[in-house]
CSV table of C-alpha atoms in Angstrom, one decimal:
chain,number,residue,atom,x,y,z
A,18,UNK,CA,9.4,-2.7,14.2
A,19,UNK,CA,10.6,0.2,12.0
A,20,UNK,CA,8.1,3.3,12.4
A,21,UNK,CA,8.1,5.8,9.8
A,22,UNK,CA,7.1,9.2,10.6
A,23,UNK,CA,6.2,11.7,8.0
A,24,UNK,CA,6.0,15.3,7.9
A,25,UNK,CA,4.4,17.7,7.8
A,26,UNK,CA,1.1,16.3,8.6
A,27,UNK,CA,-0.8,19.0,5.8
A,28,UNK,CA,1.2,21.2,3.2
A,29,UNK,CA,-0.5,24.0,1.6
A,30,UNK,CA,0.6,25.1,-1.4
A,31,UNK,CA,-0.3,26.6,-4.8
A,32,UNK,CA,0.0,25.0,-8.3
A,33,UNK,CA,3.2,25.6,-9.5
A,34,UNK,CA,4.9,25.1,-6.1
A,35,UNK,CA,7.9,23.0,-4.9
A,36,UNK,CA,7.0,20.3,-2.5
A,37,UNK,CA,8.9,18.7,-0.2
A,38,UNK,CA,8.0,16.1,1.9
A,39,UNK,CA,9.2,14.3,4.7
A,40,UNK,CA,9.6,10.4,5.9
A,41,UNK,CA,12.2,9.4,8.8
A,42,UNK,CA,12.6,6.2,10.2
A,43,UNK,CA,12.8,4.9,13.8
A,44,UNK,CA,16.1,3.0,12.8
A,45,UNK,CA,18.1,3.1,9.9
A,46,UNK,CA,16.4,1.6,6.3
A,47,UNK,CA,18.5,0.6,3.6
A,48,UNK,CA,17.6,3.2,0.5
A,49,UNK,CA,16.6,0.2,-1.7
A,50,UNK,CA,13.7,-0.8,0.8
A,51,UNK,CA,12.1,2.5,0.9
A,52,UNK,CA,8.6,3.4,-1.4
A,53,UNK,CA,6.1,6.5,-2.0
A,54,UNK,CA,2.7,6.3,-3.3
A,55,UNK,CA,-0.1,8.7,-3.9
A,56,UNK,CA,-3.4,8.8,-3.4
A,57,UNK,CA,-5.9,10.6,-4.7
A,58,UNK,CA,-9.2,10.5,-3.1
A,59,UNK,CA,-11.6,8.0,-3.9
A,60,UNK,CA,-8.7,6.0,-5.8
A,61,UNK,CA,-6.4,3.0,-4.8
A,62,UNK,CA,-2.9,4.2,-4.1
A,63,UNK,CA,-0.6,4.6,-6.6
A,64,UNK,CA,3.3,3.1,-6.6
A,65,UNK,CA,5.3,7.0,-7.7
A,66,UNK,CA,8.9,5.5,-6.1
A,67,UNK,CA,11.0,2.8,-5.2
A,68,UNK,CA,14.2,2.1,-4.2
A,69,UNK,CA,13.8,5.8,-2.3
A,70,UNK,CA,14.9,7.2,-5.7
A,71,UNK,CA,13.5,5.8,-8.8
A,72,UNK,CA,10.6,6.6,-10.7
A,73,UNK,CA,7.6,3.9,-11.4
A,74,UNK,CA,6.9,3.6,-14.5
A,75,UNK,CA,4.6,6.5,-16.4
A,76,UNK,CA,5.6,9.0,-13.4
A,77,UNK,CA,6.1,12.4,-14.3
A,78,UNK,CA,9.9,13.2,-14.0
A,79,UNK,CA,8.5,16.1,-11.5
A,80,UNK,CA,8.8,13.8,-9.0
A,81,UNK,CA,11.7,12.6,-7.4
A,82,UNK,CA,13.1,10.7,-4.0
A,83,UNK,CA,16.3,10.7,-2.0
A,84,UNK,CA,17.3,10.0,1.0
A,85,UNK,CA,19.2,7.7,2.9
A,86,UNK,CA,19.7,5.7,6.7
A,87,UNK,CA,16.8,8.1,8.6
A,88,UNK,CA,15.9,10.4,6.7
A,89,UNK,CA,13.5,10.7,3.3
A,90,UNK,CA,12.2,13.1,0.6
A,91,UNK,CA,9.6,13.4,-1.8
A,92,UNK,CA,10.4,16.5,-3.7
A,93,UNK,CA,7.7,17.6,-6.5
A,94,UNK,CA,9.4,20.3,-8.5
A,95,UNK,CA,6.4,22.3,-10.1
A,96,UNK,CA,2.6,21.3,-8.1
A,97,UNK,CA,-0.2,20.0,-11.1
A,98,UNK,CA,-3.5,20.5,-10.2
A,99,UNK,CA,-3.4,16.4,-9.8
A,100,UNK,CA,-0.6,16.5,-7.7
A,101,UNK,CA,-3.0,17.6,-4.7
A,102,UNK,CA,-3.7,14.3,-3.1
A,103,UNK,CA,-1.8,12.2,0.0
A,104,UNK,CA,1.5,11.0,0.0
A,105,UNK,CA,2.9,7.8,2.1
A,106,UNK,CA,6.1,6.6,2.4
A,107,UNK,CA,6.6,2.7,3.1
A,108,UNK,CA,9.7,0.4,4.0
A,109,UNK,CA,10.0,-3.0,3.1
A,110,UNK,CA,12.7,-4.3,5.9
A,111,UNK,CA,11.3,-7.9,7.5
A,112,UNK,CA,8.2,-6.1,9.1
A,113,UNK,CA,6.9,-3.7,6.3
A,114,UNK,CA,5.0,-0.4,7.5
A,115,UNK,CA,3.5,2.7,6.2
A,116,UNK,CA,4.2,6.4,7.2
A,117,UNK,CA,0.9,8.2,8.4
A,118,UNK,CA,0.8,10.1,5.4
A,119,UNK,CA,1.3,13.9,4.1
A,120,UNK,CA,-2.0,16.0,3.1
A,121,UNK,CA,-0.7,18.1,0.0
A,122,UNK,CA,-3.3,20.3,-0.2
A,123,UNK,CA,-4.4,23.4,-2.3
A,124,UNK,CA,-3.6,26.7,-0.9
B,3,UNK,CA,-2.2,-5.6,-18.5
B,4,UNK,CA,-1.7,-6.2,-14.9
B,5,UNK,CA,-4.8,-6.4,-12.6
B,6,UNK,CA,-6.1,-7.0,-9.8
B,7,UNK,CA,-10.0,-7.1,-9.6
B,8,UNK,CA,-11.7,-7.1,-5.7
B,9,UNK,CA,-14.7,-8.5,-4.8
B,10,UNK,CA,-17.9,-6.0,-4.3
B,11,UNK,CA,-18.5,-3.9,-1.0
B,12,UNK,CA,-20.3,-5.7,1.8
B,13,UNK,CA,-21.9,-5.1,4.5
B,14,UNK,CA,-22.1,-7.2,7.9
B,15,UNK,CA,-23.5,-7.5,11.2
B,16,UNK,CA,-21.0,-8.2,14.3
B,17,UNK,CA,-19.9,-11.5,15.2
B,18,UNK,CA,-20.6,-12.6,10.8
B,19,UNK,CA,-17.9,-14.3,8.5
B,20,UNK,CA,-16.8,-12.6,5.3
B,21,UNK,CA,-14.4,-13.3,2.5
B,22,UNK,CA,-13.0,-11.0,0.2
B,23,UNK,CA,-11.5,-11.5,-2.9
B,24,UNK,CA,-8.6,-10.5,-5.1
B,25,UNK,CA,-8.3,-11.8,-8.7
B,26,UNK,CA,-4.8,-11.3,-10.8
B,27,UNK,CA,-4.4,-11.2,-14.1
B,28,UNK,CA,-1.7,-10.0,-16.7
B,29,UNK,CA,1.2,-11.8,-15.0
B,30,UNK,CA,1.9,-14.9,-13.7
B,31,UNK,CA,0.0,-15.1,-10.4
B,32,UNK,CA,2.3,-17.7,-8.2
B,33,UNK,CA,5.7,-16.0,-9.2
B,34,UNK,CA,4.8,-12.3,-6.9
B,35,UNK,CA,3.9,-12.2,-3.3
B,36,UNK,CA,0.2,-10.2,-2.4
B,37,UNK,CA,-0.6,-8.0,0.2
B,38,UNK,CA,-3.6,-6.8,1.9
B,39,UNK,CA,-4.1,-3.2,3.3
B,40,UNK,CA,-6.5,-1.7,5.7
B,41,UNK,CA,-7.5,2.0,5.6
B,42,UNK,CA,-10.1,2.7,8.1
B,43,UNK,CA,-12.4,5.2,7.2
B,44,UNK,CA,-10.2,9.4,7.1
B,45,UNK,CA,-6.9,6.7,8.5
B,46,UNK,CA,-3.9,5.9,6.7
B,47,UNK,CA,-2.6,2.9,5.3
B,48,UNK,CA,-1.6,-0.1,7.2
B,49,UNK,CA,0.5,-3.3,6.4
B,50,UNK,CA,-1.9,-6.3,7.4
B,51,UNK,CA,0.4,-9.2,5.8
B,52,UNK,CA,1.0,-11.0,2.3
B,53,UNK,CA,0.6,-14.8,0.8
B,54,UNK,CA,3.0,-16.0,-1.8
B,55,UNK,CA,0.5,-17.8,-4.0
B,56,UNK,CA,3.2,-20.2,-5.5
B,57,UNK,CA,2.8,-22.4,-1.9
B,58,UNK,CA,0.4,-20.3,0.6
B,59,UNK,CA,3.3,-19.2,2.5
B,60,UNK,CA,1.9,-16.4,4.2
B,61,UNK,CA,3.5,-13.5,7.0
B,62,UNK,CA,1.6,-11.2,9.0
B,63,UNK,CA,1.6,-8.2,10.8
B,64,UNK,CA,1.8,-8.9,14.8
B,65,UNK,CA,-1.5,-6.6,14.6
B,66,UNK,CA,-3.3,-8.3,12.6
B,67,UNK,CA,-2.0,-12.2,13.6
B,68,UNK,CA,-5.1,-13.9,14.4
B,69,UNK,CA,-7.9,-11.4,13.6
B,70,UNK,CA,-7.7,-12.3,9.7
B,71,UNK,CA,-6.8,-15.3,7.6
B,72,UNK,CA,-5.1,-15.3,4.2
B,73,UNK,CA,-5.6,-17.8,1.7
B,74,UNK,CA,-5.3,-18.1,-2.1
B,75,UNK,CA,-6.5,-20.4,-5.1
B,76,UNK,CA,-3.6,-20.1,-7.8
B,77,UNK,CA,-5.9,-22.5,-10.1
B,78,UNK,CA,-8.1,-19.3,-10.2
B,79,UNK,CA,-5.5,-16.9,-10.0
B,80,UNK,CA,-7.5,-15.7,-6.7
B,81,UNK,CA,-5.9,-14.2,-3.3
B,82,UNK,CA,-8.5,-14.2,-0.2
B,83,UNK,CA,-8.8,-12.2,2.9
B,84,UNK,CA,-11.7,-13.9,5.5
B,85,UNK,CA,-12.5,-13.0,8.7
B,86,UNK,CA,-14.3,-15.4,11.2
B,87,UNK,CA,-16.2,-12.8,13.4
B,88,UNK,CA,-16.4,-9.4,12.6
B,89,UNK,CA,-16.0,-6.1,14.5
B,90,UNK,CA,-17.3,-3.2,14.2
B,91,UNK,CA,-13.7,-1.9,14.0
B,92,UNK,CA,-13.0,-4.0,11.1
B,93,UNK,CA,-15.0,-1.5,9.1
B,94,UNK,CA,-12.8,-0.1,6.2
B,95,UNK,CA,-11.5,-0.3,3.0
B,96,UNK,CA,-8.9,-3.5,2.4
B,97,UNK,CA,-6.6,-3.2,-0.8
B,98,UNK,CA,-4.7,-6.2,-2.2
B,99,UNK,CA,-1.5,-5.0,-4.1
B,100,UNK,CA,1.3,-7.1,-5.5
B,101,UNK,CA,5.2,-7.0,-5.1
B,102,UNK,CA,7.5,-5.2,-7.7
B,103,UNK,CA,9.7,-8.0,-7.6
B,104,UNK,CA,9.8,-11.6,-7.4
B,105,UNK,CA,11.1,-12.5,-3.3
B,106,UNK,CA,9.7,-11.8,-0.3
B,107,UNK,CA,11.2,-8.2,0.8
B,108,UNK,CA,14.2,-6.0,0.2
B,109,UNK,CA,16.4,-4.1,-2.3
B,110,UNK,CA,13.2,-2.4,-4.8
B,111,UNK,CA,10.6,-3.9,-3.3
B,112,UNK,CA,7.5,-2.1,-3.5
B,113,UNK,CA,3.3,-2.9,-4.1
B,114,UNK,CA,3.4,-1.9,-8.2
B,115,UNK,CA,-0.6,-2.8,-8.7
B,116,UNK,CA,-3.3,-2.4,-6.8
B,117,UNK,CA,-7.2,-3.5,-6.3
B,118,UNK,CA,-9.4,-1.1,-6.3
B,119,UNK,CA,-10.3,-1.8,-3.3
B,120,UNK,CA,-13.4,-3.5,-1.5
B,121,UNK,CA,-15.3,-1.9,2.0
B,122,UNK,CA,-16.6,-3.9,4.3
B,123,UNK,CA,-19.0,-2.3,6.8
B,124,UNK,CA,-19.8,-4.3,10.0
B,125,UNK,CA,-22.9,-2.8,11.4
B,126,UNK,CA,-26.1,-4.5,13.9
């Protein structure tokens, strides 16, 4: 079973902020199996990535992934006001699982 | 448009039966896998298993293999979660979400739509 860790737990930053955020596996993922959603509270998640790097569709091109074997990132290049929600990561290898999520809060 | 509509919040006393719902609509239903997530109340998500409604194939998580039972009606377009005696650690929110891509896992997969969700309390 794959674990995904994520980090950091909380981030506090202002609007207009970069965010990075972190996912690394317990064993290598291919890039093409790995996802990120938000979720805003109160709300269903929402798909933002897949394939580790590509946008879903009607995401703001502020948001971006790379990554590759371990190691992950979400990278939101100026903070909205509605960016300020939770963030998971997720790998779809034979036993999908879900990171533990990243906080993005407001400083 | 894509949906998926969920049944209504219950609530339940331990040791009841419940059955949730998920209804699709926009595509076509039996060609995409569905899966059901658990966020327990302030937790995280958490992969329970999915049901290919084309044939009922279904795969679970080793955590949840045996505690809950997936079933679907494609001649309603319907996906089911059911649980035969409730805990009071099965209270939470479940989410059914369907794949990005035709096939079971791999290269771009990813839960594209989601319910919006249905919480089930189980409370004496």
């Amino acid at each position: 079973e794959i674990v995904l860790t994520q980090s950091p737990g909380t981030l506090s930053l202002s609007p207009g902020d970069r965010a990075t955020l972190s996912c690394r596996a317990s064993q290598s993922v291919s890039s093409s199996y790995l996802a990120w959603y938000q979720q805003r509270p109160g709300q269903a998640p929402r798909l933002l990535i897949y394939f580790a790097s590509s946008r879903a569709t009607g995401v703001p091109d502020r948001f971006s992934g790379s990554g590759s074997g371990t190691d992950f990132t979400l990278t939101i290049s100026r903070l909205e006001p509605e960016d300020f929600a939770v963030y998971y990561c997720q790998q779809f290898d034979n036993s999908p699982s879900f990171g533990q999520g990243t906080k993005l809060e407001i400083k | 448009e894509v949906q998926l509509v969920q049944s209504g919040a219950d609530v339940k006393k331990p040791g009841e039966s419940l059955k949730i719902s998920c209804k699709g609509s926009g595509y076509s239903f039996t060609d995409y896998w569905i899966g059901w997530v658990r966020q327990m109340p302030g937790k995280g998500l958490e992969w329970m298993g999915i049901i290919y409604p084309g044939d009922a194939d279904t795969k679970y998580s080793p955590s949840f293999q045996g505690q809950v039972t997936m079933s679907v009606d494609k001649s309603i377009s319907t996906a089911y979660l059911q649980w035969s005696s409730l805990k009071a650690s099965d209270t939470a929110m479940y989410y059914c979400a369907k794949h990005r891509r035709r096939g079971l896992y791999g290269s771009g997969q990813a839960f594209d739509y989601w319910g919006q969700g249905t919480l089930v309390t189980v409370s004496s």
